[in-house]
Coordinates of C-alpha atoms and ligand atoms in Angstrom, one line a residue:
M1 CA 122.0 155.0 38.9
S2 CA 122.3 152.0 41.7
N3 CA 121.4 153.0 45.1
F4 CA 124.0 150.6 46.9
D5 CA 127.6 151.3 47.3
Y6 CA 129.1 148.3 45.3
D7 CA 127.4 146.3 42.7
V8 CA 129.3 143.4 44.4
L9 CA 130.9 142.6 48.0
V10 CA 132.8 139.6 48.2
I11 CA 133.1 137.8 51.9
G12 CA 136.2 136.4 52.1
A13 CA 139.9 136.6 50.2
G14 CA 140.8 133.1 49.6
P15 CA 141.4 131.3 46.1
G16 CA 137.1 131.5 45.7
G17 CA 136.5 135.1 47.2
Y18 CA 139.5 137.3 45.6
V19 CA 139.2 135.2 42.2
A20 CA 135.6 136.3 42.3
A21 CA 136.3 140.0 42.9
I22 CA 138.8 140.5 40.5
R23 CA 136.7 139.2 37.7
A24 CA 133.7 140.8 38.7
A25 CA 136.3 144.1 38.4
Q26 CA 137.5 143.2 35.1
L27 CA 134.1 142.7 34.1
G28 CA 133.5 146.5 34.7
L29 CA 131.5 145.9 38.1
K30 CA 132.2 148.5 41.3
T31 CA 134.0 145.5 43.5
A32 CA 134.8 145.6 47.6
C33 CA 136.2 142.2 49.4
A34 CA 136.2 142.0 52.9
E35 CA 138.7 139.9 55.1
G36 CA 139.2 139.3 58.7
R37 CA 143.0 138.1 58.0
E38 CA 145.7 140.9 58.2
T39 CA 146.6 139.3 54.7
L40 CA 144.8 138.3 51.3
G41 CA 144.8 134.7 49.9
G42 CA 143.1 132.7 52.4
T43 CA 143.6 129.2 53.8
C44 CA 145.6 128.7 50.8
L45 CA 148.0 130.9 50.1
N46 CA 148.3 132.0 54.1
V47 CA 148.4 128.5 55.5
G48 CA 147.5 126.0 53.3
C49 CA 148.4 125.2 50.0
I50 CA 151.8 127.3 49.2
P51 CA 153.0 126.9 52.8
S52 CA 152.5 123.4 52.8
K53 CA 154.4 122.9 49.3
A54 CA 157.1 125.3 50.4
M55 CA 158.1 122.9 52.9
L56 CA 157.3 119.8 50.8
H57 CA 159.5 120.8 48.0
A58 CA 162.9 121.7 50.1
S59 CA 162.0 118.7 52.2
E60 CA 162.0 116.7 49.2
Y61 CA 165.7 117.8 48.4
F62 CA 166.5 117.0 52.0
D63 CA 165.4 113.6 51.5
A64 CA 167.4 112.7 48.1
A65 CA 170.3 113.7 49.9
A66 CA 170.1 112.1 52.9
N67 CA 168.2 108.7 51.5
G68 CA 170.3 108.0 48.9
A69 CA 169.0 109.2 46.1
M70 CA 171.4 111.4 45.2
A71 CA 173.9 109.3 45.8
E72 CA 172.6 106.5 43.0
M73 CA 173.0 109.6 40.5
G74 CA 176.8 110.1 41.8
I75 CA 176.1 112.8 43.8
D76 CA 177.8 112.1 47.4
V77 CA 176.2 114.8 50.2
T78 CA 175.8 114.4 53.8
P79 CA 172.8 117.3 54.2
K80 CA 172.9 119.4 57.2
L81 CA 169.3 120.5 58.1
N82 CA 169.3 124.4 58.9
L83 CA 165.2 124.5 59.9
D84 CA 164.8 127.8 60.6
K85 CA 165.9 128.7 56.8
M86 CA 163.8 126.5 55.5
H87 CA 160.9 128.2 57.7
A88 CA 162.4 131.8 56.5
Q89 CA 161.8 130.4 52.7
R90 CA 158.0 129.1 53.1
I91 CA 157.5 133.0 54.9
D92 CA 159.1 134.5 51.7
A93 CA 157.1 132.6 49.1
V94 CA 154.0 133.4 51.2
G95 CA 154.7 136.8 52.0
G96 CA 155.5 137.5 48.2
L97 CA 152.0 135.7 47.2
T98 CA 149.8 137.4 49.5
K99 CA 151.7 140.8 48.5
G100 CA 150.5 140.0 44.8
I101 CA 147.2 139.5 45.6
E102 CA 147.5 143.4 47.2
F103 CA 148.9 144.5 44.1
L104 CA 146.0 142.8 42.1
F105 CA 143.5 144.5 43.9
K106 CA 145.1 147.8 43.4
K107 CA 145.4 147.3 39.8
N108 CA 141.8 145.9 39.0
K109 CA 140.2 148.6 41.2
V110 CA 139.0 145.8 43.9
D111 CA 139.0 148.0 47.3
W112 CA 139.9 146.0 50.1
K113 CA 137.3 145.9 53.3
K114 CA 139.6 144.7 56.5
G115 CA 137.8 142.7 58.9
Y116 CA 135.2 140.0 59.7
A117 CA 131.8 140.7 57.5
T118 CA 128.6 140.1 59.4
F119 CA 125.2 140.5 57.6
I120 CA 122.5 143.0 58.6
D121 CA 120.5 142.2 55.6
A122 CA 120.7 140.7 52.2
H123 CA 122.2 143.8 50.6
T124 CA 123.7 144.9 53.8
V125 CA 127.1 144.1 55.7
E126 CA 129.3 145.5 58.6
V127 CA 132.9 145.5 58.2
G128 CA 135.6 146.5 60.9
G129 CA 132.7 149.1 62.1
E130 CA 131.5 150.5 58.4
K131 CA 128.2 149.6 56.8
I132 CA 128.4 148.5 53.2
T133 CA 125.6 147.8 50.9
A134 CA 126.0 145.8 47.5
K135 CA 123.8 145.0 44.9
E136 CA 125.4 141.3 44.9
V137 CA 126.9 139.5 47.9
V138 CA 129.3 136.7 47.5
I139 CA 130.0 134.6 50.5
A140 CA 133.4 132.9 50.2
T141 CA 134.5 132.3 53.8
G142 CA 136.1 129.2 52.9
S143 CA 137.1 126.6 55.7
S144 CA 138.7 125.5 59.0
V145 CA 139.8 122.4 60.9
T146 CA 137.6 120.1 62.0
P147 CA 138.5 119.5 65.9
L148 CA 138.6 116.1 67.4
P149 CA 136.5 116.1 70.9
G150 CA 138.9 114.7 73.2
V151 CA 142.1 115.6 71.1
E152 CA 143.0 119.5 72.2
V153 CA 144.6 121.5 69.5
D154 CA 147.5 124.3 71.0
N155 CA 149.4 125.5 67.8
S156 CA 151.5 127.3 70.4
K157 CA 152.8 124.9 72.4
F158 CA 153.7 122.4 69.6
V159 CA 152.7 119.1 70.9
V160 CA 149.2 118.5 69.9
V161 CA 148.7 120.9 66.5
D162 CA 146.7 121.2 63.4
S163 CA 147.5 121.8 60.1
T164 CA 148.9 125.4 60.6
G165 CA 150.8 124.3 63.5
A166 CA 152.5 121.6 61.9
L167 CA 153.6 124.1 59.0
E168 CA 155.3 126.0 61.7
L169 CA 157.3 123.4 64.2
P170 CA 160.4 124.9 65.3
K171 CA 162.3 121.5 65.4
V172 CA 162.0 118.3 64.5
P173 CA 160.0 115.6 66.2
K174 CA 161.5 112.8 67.2
K175 CA 157.9 110.6 67.3
M176 CA 155.1 112.4 65.5
V177 CA 151.6 110.9 65.5
V178 CA 149.3 111.9 62.8
I179 CA 145.6 111.7 63.3
G180 CA 143.6 110.8 59.9
G181 CA 145.5 109.8 56.6
G182 CA 144.2 111.8 54.3
V183 CA 145.8 114.8 52.2
I184 CA 146.8 116.5 54.8
G185 CA 148.3 113.9 57.3
L186 CA 149.9 112.6 54.5
E187 CA 151.8 115.5 52.9
L188 CA 152.6 117.2 56.2
G189 CA 153.5 113.7 57.8
S190 CA 155.7 113.1 54.7
V191 CA 157.9 116.5 55.7
W192 CA 158.6 115.7 58.8
R193 CA 159.5 112.1 58.2
R194 CA 161.8 113.5 55.5
L195 CA 163.4 116.0 57.8
G196 CA 163.8 112.6 60.3
A197 CA 160.8 112.3 62.8
E198 CA 159.3 108.6 63.3
V199 CA 155.6 109.2 61.6
T200 CA 152.5 106.8 62.4
V201 CA 149.6 107.9 60.7
V202 CA 146.3 106.6 62.5
E203 CA 143.3 106.4 60.2
F204 CA 140.0 105.4 61.2
L205 CA 139.3 104.1 57.6
D206 CA 140.7 100.8 56.6
Q207 CA 142.6 102.2 53.8
L208 CA 144.2 106.2 53.6
L209 CA 142.8 108.7 51.3
P210 CA 138.9 108.1 51.2
G211 CA 137.6 109.6 47.7
M212 CA 140.5 108.6 45.8
D213 CA 140.4 105.2 43.8
M214 CA 141.2 101.9 45.5
D215 CA 143.9 100.8 43.7
I216 CA 145.9 104.1 44.4
R217 CA 144.8 103.9 48.0
K218 CA 146.4 100.6 48.3
E219 CA 149.7 101.3 46.3
A220 CA 149.6 104.5 48.3
A221 CA 149.8 102.7 51.7
K222 CA 152.4 100.4 50.0
I223 CA 154.6 103.5 49.5
F224 CA 154.0 105.3 52.4
K225 CA 155.1 102.0 54.4
K226 CA 158.1 101.5 52.0
Q227 CA 159.2 105.3 53.2
G228 CA 159.0 104.7 56.3
M229 CA 156.0 105.5 57.9
E230 CA 153.7 103.4 60.3
L231 CA 150.5 103.1 58.9
K232 CA 147.6 102.2 61.9
L233 CA 144.8 101.5 59.7
S234 CA 141.2 100.8 60.9
T235 CA 142.1 102.4 64.3
K236 CA 140.3 105.5 66.0
V237 CA 141.8 107.8 68.6
T238 CA 139.9 108.0 71.6
G239 CA 141.5 110.5 73.8
C240 CA 145.0 112.2 74.2
T241 CA 146.9 113.6 77.5
V242 CA 149.4 116.5 77.3
K243 CA 152.3 116.5 80.0
G244 CA 155.1 119.1 79.5
K245 CA 156.4 118.4 76.0
K246 CA 154.8 114.7 75.5
A247 CA 151.4 113.8 74.6
T248 CA 149.6 110.4 74.9
L249 CA 147.3 109.2 72.4
T250 CA 144.9 105.9 73.4
L251 CA 143.8 103.8 70.5
E252 CA 141.8 101.9 70.0
P253 CA 140.1 99.5 67.1
A254 CA 137.5 101.1 64.5
A255 CA 135.3 98.1 65.4
G256 CA 136.0 98.5 69.1
G257 CA 138.5 96.2 71.0
A258 CA 141.3 96.2 73.5
A259 CA 142.6 99.9 73.8
E260 CA 146.7 100.8 73.5
T261 CA 148.6 103.6 73.9
L262 CA 150.7 105.8 72.0
E263 CA 153.4 108.5 73.1
A264 CA 154.4 111.2 70.8
D265 CA 156.2 114.7 70.4
C266 CA 154.0 116.0 68.6
V267 CA 150.6 114.8 67.6
L268 CA 149.0 116.2 64.0
V269 CA 145.1 116.5 64.2
A270 CA 143.9 116.2 60.3
I271 CA 140.5 114.4 60.2
G272 CA 138.9 117.0 57.6
R273 CA 137.8 120.4 57.4
K274 CA 134.6 122.3 58.0
P275 CA 132.7 125.3 55.8
N276 CA 133.2 128.5 58.2
T277 CA 130.0 129.9 58.5
D278 CA 130.1 131.3 62.1
G279 CA 130.0 134.8 62.8
L280 CA 128.7 135.5 59.7
G281 CA 124.9 136.2 60.7
L282 CA 123.2 134.0 58.5
D283 CA 120.3 134.0 60.6
K284 CA 119.8 137.9 59.6
I285 CA 119.1 136.9 56.3
G286 CA 117.2 133.7 56.7
L287 CA 119.9 131.4 55.1
E288 CA 120.4 127.9 56.7
V289 CA 123.4 125.4 56.5
N290 CA 122.9 121.6 55.4
Q291 CA 124.0 119.1 57.4
R292 CA 127.4 119.3 56.8
G293 CA 127.6 122.6 57.7
Q294 CA 127.6 124.0 53.9
I295 CA 125.6 126.7 52.1
E296 CA 123.5 124.9 49.5
I297 CA 123.5 126.9 45.9
D298 CA 122.1 126.2 42.3
H299 CA 124.3 126.4 39.0
E300 CA 124.6 130.4 39.3
F301 CA 126.0 130.2 42.8
R302 CA 122.9 131.4 44.1
T303 CA 121.6 130.6 47.9
A304 CA 118.3 130.4 49.0
V305 CA 118.2 134.6 49.5
D306 CA 118.0 136.5 46.8
G307 CA 121.1 138.6 46.0
V308 CA 123.1 136.4 48.0
R309 CA 125.6 133.9 46.6
A310 CA 128.4 131.4 47.5
V311 CA 131.3 129.4 45.9
G312 CA 134.4 127.8 47.4
D313 CA 135.0 125.6 50.6
C314 CA 132.1 126.7 51.9
V315 CA 129.6 125.0 49.7
P316 CA 129.3 121.3 48.4
G317 CA 132.0 119.6 46.6
P318 CA 135.6 118.9 47.1
M319 CA 137.8 121.5 49.3
L320 CA 140.0 122.4 46.7
A321 CA 141.6 125.9 45.9
H322 CA 141.2 125.8 42.2
K323 CA 137.7 124.3 42.5
A324 CA 137.1 127.6 44.5
E325 CA 139.2 129.8 41.9
D326 CA 136.8 128.4 39.1
E327 CA 133.8 129.0 41.2
G328 CA 135.0 132.7 41.7
I329 CA 135.2 133.5 38.0
A330 CA 132.1 131.8 37.6
V331 CA 129.9 133.5 39.7
A332 CA 131.3 136.5 38.7
E333 CA 130.4 136.1 35.3
W334 CA 126.4 134.8 36.5
I335 CA 126.1 138.4 38.3
A336 CA 127.9 140.5 35.0
G337 CA 124.9 138.8 33.0
Q338 CA 127.3 135.8 31.3
T339 CA 127.4 132.7 31.8
G340 CA 129.7 131.0 34.4
I341 CA 130.8 127.5 33.6
V342 CA 132.4 125.1 36.1
N343 CA 132.0 121.0 35.2
H344 CA 132.2 119.7 38.6
D345 CA 132.5 116.3 36.7
V346 CA 136.4 117.4 35.9
I347 CA 138.3 118.5 38.8
P348 CA 141.6 116.9 39.3
G349 CA 142.9 116.1 43.0
V350 CA 146.6 115.8 43.7
V351 CA 148.5 115.2 46.9
Y352 CA 151.5 116.6 46.7
T353 CA 153.5 113.6 48.4
W354 CA 156.7 111.8 46.9
P355 CA 155.8 110.6 44.4
E356 CA 153.0 112.8 43.7
I357 CA 148.7 111.1 43.7
A358 CA 146.7 112.8 41.3
G359 CA 143.2 111.4 39.9
V360 CA 140.4 113.5 37.8
G361 CA 136.6 112.3 37.2
L362 CA 135.3 108.8 38.3
T363 CA 136.9 105.9 40.0
E364 CA 136.5 102.7 38.5
E365 CA 134.4 101.8 41.9
A366 CA 132.0 104.8 41.0
A367 CA 131.7 103.8 37.5
K368 CA 131.4 100.6 37.7
E369 CA 127.8 101.5 39.2
R370 CA 127.2 103.3 36.4
G371 CA 127.7 100.6 33.5
D372 CA 129.9 98.6 32.0
I373 CA 133.7 100.0 31.7
K374 CA 137.1 99.2 30.3
T375 CA 140.5 99.7 32.3
S376 CA 144.0 99.7 31.9
K377 CA 147.2 100.5 34.3
F378 CA 150.3 101.5 33.0
P379 CA 153.8 101.2 35.5
M380 CA 155.6 103.7 35.7
M381 CA 158.7 101.3 36.3
A382 CA 157.8 100.9 32.4
N383 CA 158.1 104.4 31.6
S384 CA 161.3 105.5 30.1
R385 CA 161.8 108.7 31.9
A386 CA 160.6 107.4 35.2
K387 CA 163.1 104.3 35.2
T388 CA 166.0 106.7 33.9
N389 CA 165.5 109.5 36.7
H390 CA 165.1 106.4 39.6
E391 CA 161.5 106.6 40.1
P392 CA 159.7 103.4 39.5
D393 CA 157.5 103.4 42.1
G394 CA 153.5 104.5 41.0
F395 CA 151.3 104.1 37.9
V396 CA 148.7 105.0 35.3
K397 CA 145.3 104.0 35.2
V398 CA 142.6 105.0 32.4
I399 CA 139.0 104.1 33.0
A400 CA 136.7 104.4 30.3
D401 CA 133.1 104.0 29.4
A402 CA 132.7 99.9 27.6
E403 CA 130.5 101.2 24.5
T404 CA 131.6 104.6 24.0
D405 CA 135.2 103.9 25.4
R406 CA 134.3 107.8 26.4
V407 CA 137.1 108.2 29.6
L408 CA 135.5 108.8 32.9
G409 CA 138.6 108.7 35.0
V410 CA 142.3 109.2 35.2
W411 CA 144.5 107.9 38.2
C412 CA 148.2 108.2 38.3
I413 CA 150.7 107.7 40.9
A414 CA 154.1 109.4 39.6
S415 CA 156.9 111.9 40.5
V416 CA 155.3 114.4 38.4
A417 CA 151.9 113.3 38.7
G418 CA 149.8 116.8 39.5
T419 CA 151.7 118.0 36.6
M420 CA 150.6 114.9 34.1
I421 CA 146.6 114.9 35.3
A422 CA 146.2 117.9 33.6
Q423 CA 146.5 116.4 29.7
A424 CA 143.5 113.9 31.0
A425 CA 141.3 116.6 32.9
Q426 CA 141.7 118.5 29.2
A427 CA 140.9 115.5 27.6
M428 CA 138.3 114.8 29.4
E429 CA 136.6 118.4 29.4
F430 CA 136.7 117.9 25.5
G431 CA 134.7 114.5 26.2
A432 CA 138.1 112.5 24.4
T433 CA 137.7 108.6 24.0
S434 CA 140.7 106.6 25.2
E435 CA 141.6 106.2 21.7
D436 CA 141.8 110.2 21.2
I437 CA 144.5 110.3 24.0
A438 CA 146.0 106.6 22.9
Y439 CA 146.8 108.3 19.0
T440 CA 147.8 112.3 20.7
C441 CA 151.5 111.8 19.7
H442 CA 153.4 112.7 23.5
A443 CA 156.8 114.2 23.5
H444 CA 159.4 111.6 24.1
P445 CA 160.9 111.0 27.2
T446 CA 158.0 112.1 29.4
H447 CA 156.4 110.9 32.2
S448 CA 153.3 111.9 30.5
E449 CA 153.7 108.9 28.0
A450 CA 152.7 106.4 30.7
I451 CA 148.9 108.2 30.3
K452 CA 149.1 107.5 26.4
E453 CA 150.3 103.5 27.5
A454 CA 147.8 103.4 29.7
A455 CA 145.0 104.6 27.3
M456 CA 146.8 102.4 24.5
G457 CA 146.1 99.7 26.8
V458 CA 142.3 100.3 27.2
L459 CA 142.1 99.2 23.7
G460 CA 144.6 96.4 24.4
K461 CA 147.8 97.7 22.6
P462 CA 150.5 98.9 24.6
I463 CA 154.0 98.9 23.2
H464 CA 156.2 99.1 25.9
M465 CA 154.4 96.4 28.2
Ligands
FAD1 P1 139.6 129.8 52.3 O1 140.9 129.8 51.1 O2 139.7 129.6 53.1 O3 139.5 131.8 52.1 C1 138.4 132.0 53.1 C2 138.9 133.2 53.7 O4 137.3 134.0 54.1 C3 139.5 133.0 54.9 O5 141.1 134.0 54.3 C4 138.8 133.8 55.9 O6 139.9 135.1 56.7 C5 138.1 135.0 55.3 N1 136.9 135.0 56.1 C6 136.4 134.0 57.1 N2 134.8 134.4 57.6 C7 135.3 135.8 57.1 C8 134.1 136.8 57.0 N3 132.9 136.9 57.9 N4 134.8 138.1 57.1 C9 135.9 138.5 56.2 N5 136.5 137.4 56.0 C10 136.0 136.4 56.3 N6 144.0 123.1 47.8 C11 144.8 122.5 46.9 O7 143.5 122.4 45.7 N7 145.8 122.1 46.6 C12 146.6 122.2 47.6 O8 147.5 121.8 47.8 C13 146.1 122.4 48.9 N8 146.7 122.1 50.1 C14 146.2 122.4 51.1 C15 147.0 122.4 52.3 C16 146.7 122.9 53.5 C17 147.5 122.8 55.0 C18 145.4 123.0 53.7 C19 144.4 123.7 55.0 C20 144.4 123.1 52.7 C21 144.9 122.9 51.3 N9 144.4 122.9 50.4 C22 144.5 122.4 49.0 C23 142.5 124.1 50.1 C24 142.5 124.9 50.2 O9 143.2 125.8 50.9 C25 141.6 125.6 50.3 O10 140.6 124.5 49.7 C26 140.9 127.1 49.7 O11 141.8 127.9 50.7 C27 139.1 127.6 50.0 O12 139.3 128.4 49.3 P2 138.1 129.4 49.6 O13 138.3 130.8 49.2 O14 137.0 128.6 49.6 O15 138.5 129.4 51.6
NAI2 P1 140.8 114.5 54.5 O1 139.3 114.5 54.3 O2 141.9 114.6 53.2 O3 141.2 113.2 55.2 C1 141.0 113.6 56.8 C2 141.0 111.2 57.1 O4 140.9 111.5 58.5 C3 139.9 110.9 56.2 O5 141.2 109.5 55.8 C4 139.3 110.2 57.7 O6 138.8 108.9 57.6 C5 140.0 110.1 59.0 N1 139.7 110.9 60.2 C6 138.2 111.2 60.6 N2 138.4 111.2 61.8 C7 139.2 110.2 62.3 C8 139.4 109.7 63.6 N3 138.7 110.4 64.6 N4 140.3 109.3 63.9 C9 141.5 109.2 62.6 N5 141.2 109.3 61.5 C10 140.0 110.2 60.7 O7 141.4 115.9 55.3 P2 142.4 116.4 56.2 O8 143.4 115.6 55.2 O9 142.3 117.5 56.9 O10 142.6 118.1 54.6 C11 141.2 118.8 54.3 C12 141.2 119.3 53.2 O11 141.8 119.8 53.1 C13 140.7 118.4 52.1 O12 139.1 118.3 51.9 C14 141.5 118.7 50.9 O13 141.2 118.5 49.7 C15 141.9 120.0 51.4 N6 143.4 119.9 51.4 C16 143.6 119.4 50.1 C17 145.1 119.6 49.4 C18 145.8 119.0 48.1 O14 144.7 119.2 47.5 N7 147.2 118.7 47.9 C19 146.4 119.5 50.6 C20 146.1 119.6 51.8 C21 144.1 119.5 52.2

C-alpha cells in the first residue's frame, strides 16, 4: 500500500501537464493535476495556439475578400468587419476546448486541484491550502512572455501589449509596431495587418524567424513585405513612452548608430518566452534551473531531484505544444514502468501565416556542419494544385545526406505547409531516404506532390520543373 495520496501529481494543465495526467491515469496510476488558471489547457488553449489560430483563420477569410483573392476566382464581395463577432468565435473556440479537457479529466478520473502549487518537499506540494503527497511529481508549468526592459506591457490599455493583449484588441489599430520578428510577431502581426492595420516589424537580427532554414527566412521576408508589412531588420528598440492612446518607440540599428522614433497606436512585444518556475518553491527541494531558466532533465524526464520530473516549455527544447504533449505521454509511460519515447530530432515547427511556413529536422546550415549533403527545391508555382488555387508563393526544400540519401530536413512555404510537413516528419521518423519519398505515390492534385517533386529533385529527376 502506498503512503502517498497519489501515484502522480502533475503541476500545470497545459498540453504537457494535462496529457501527462490523462496518460498516467490511463495507465492505472492514481493521478491529480494542479492548475492555477480558472480553466484547463494552459497557454496553448487559453491564450496561445487556439485563440491565435481562431483569429488567423477568421482574418484570412476577411483578407481574401478584401485583397482581391476572392474576386480573382469570380466572387465579388465587399467585406465588412464585425470584430466583436470575430472575437466571440475565438472565445467560443477556447471555451469549448478547455471544457473538453475538464471532461477528459473526469472521464479518466484525474483530480483537478485548483490553485498554484508550491513544493514543501520533493513528494509534498501545497495547492489552494491543501497538502498533497505523491510518489512522483511532474513539473509542467510552461512559460510566459519575456519582458523587454524599458517597454512596459499593460494589456488592459491595449497600447503596449503582449500576445495575450494582442489577441483581444477591441479595435483595429491604425499603426501597429511588433517588436520581434519571430513566430508570435508574424502570426499576430498578420492578423491585424489583414484586418487593416499598418504593421511594422522591428527585429534585432538581420533576418526573421531565427532557427529556421535561411532560404525559408529570406523567402518569408519577401512574402511579408509583398503583403505590406514593413520590416525593420537589424534594429533594436531602446525605449518606449506612452501618452494616452499613443506609444512612441526609440529605435537604433542593432550594431549601434543614429536613433529614430516610431509612433504607434499599438505595440506588440513578442521577443520570446521564459520558463515558469518562480513561486514553485524549487529551493525547498534543492532544484536549480540552468542559465536560461529551464529545468534540466534526463531522457526519462527526471530532474536532479529524486521523484521529480519535468516536461514541456519549462525544460530545454522548442516551446511547442506538440513537443510538450509528446513529452507528457512519455513521462507518464516512464513513471508506469514503460519506455516513453520522444524523438527530439524530429519535431515539426509551423508558423500559421499565409502562406504557412513549416520545417522539420535540420536546416541546410546545420546539416552542412555535419557532413556532405544534397538539397533540392521545388517551387509551389510549379505545383498544379497551388497554381490552380492562386497560391504561387513558396517552395519545398528537401535536405538529404549525400552518401546515404537519408532525409535530414524538410522545409516548406506553402498555403498548407503545416499539414504537408506531417508526411515529412513521419518519413524521417522511419528513417526515409529522399528516394523513398520520391517513389511514394502522392495523390494528385495536392500540394503534397511538391514534397515528392523536391525529393525527386534530390536524385536530379523532378518531372514538373
Ligand atoms: P503551458 O501551456 O504554458 O501550461 C502550463 C500551465 O501551468 C499554465 O496553465 C499555468 O497556469 C500552470 N501553472 C504554472 N505554474 C503553476 C503552479 N505553480 N501551480 C499550478 N499551475 C501552474 N505552440 C504550438 O505548437 N503551436 C502553436 O500554434 C502555438 N501558438 C502559440 C501562440 C501563442 C500566442 C503563444 C503564446 C504560444 C503558442 N504556442 C504554440 C506555444 C504553446 O502554447 C506552448 O509551447 C505550450 O502551451 C507549452 O505547454 P506546457 O504544458 O509546457 O505549458
Ligand atoms: P521567438 O523566439 O519566435 O521570436 C522572438 C524574436 O524576437 C526573435 O526573432 C528575436 O531575434 C527577436 N528579438 C529578441 N529580442 C529583441 C529585441 N530586443 N528587439 C527586437 N527583436 C528582438 O519568440 P515569440 O515569437 O515571442 O514566441 C515565443 C514562443 O512561442 C516561440 O518559442 C514559439 O515556439 C512559441 N510559439 C509557437 C507558435 C507556433 O508554433 N505556430 C506560435 C506562437 C508562439
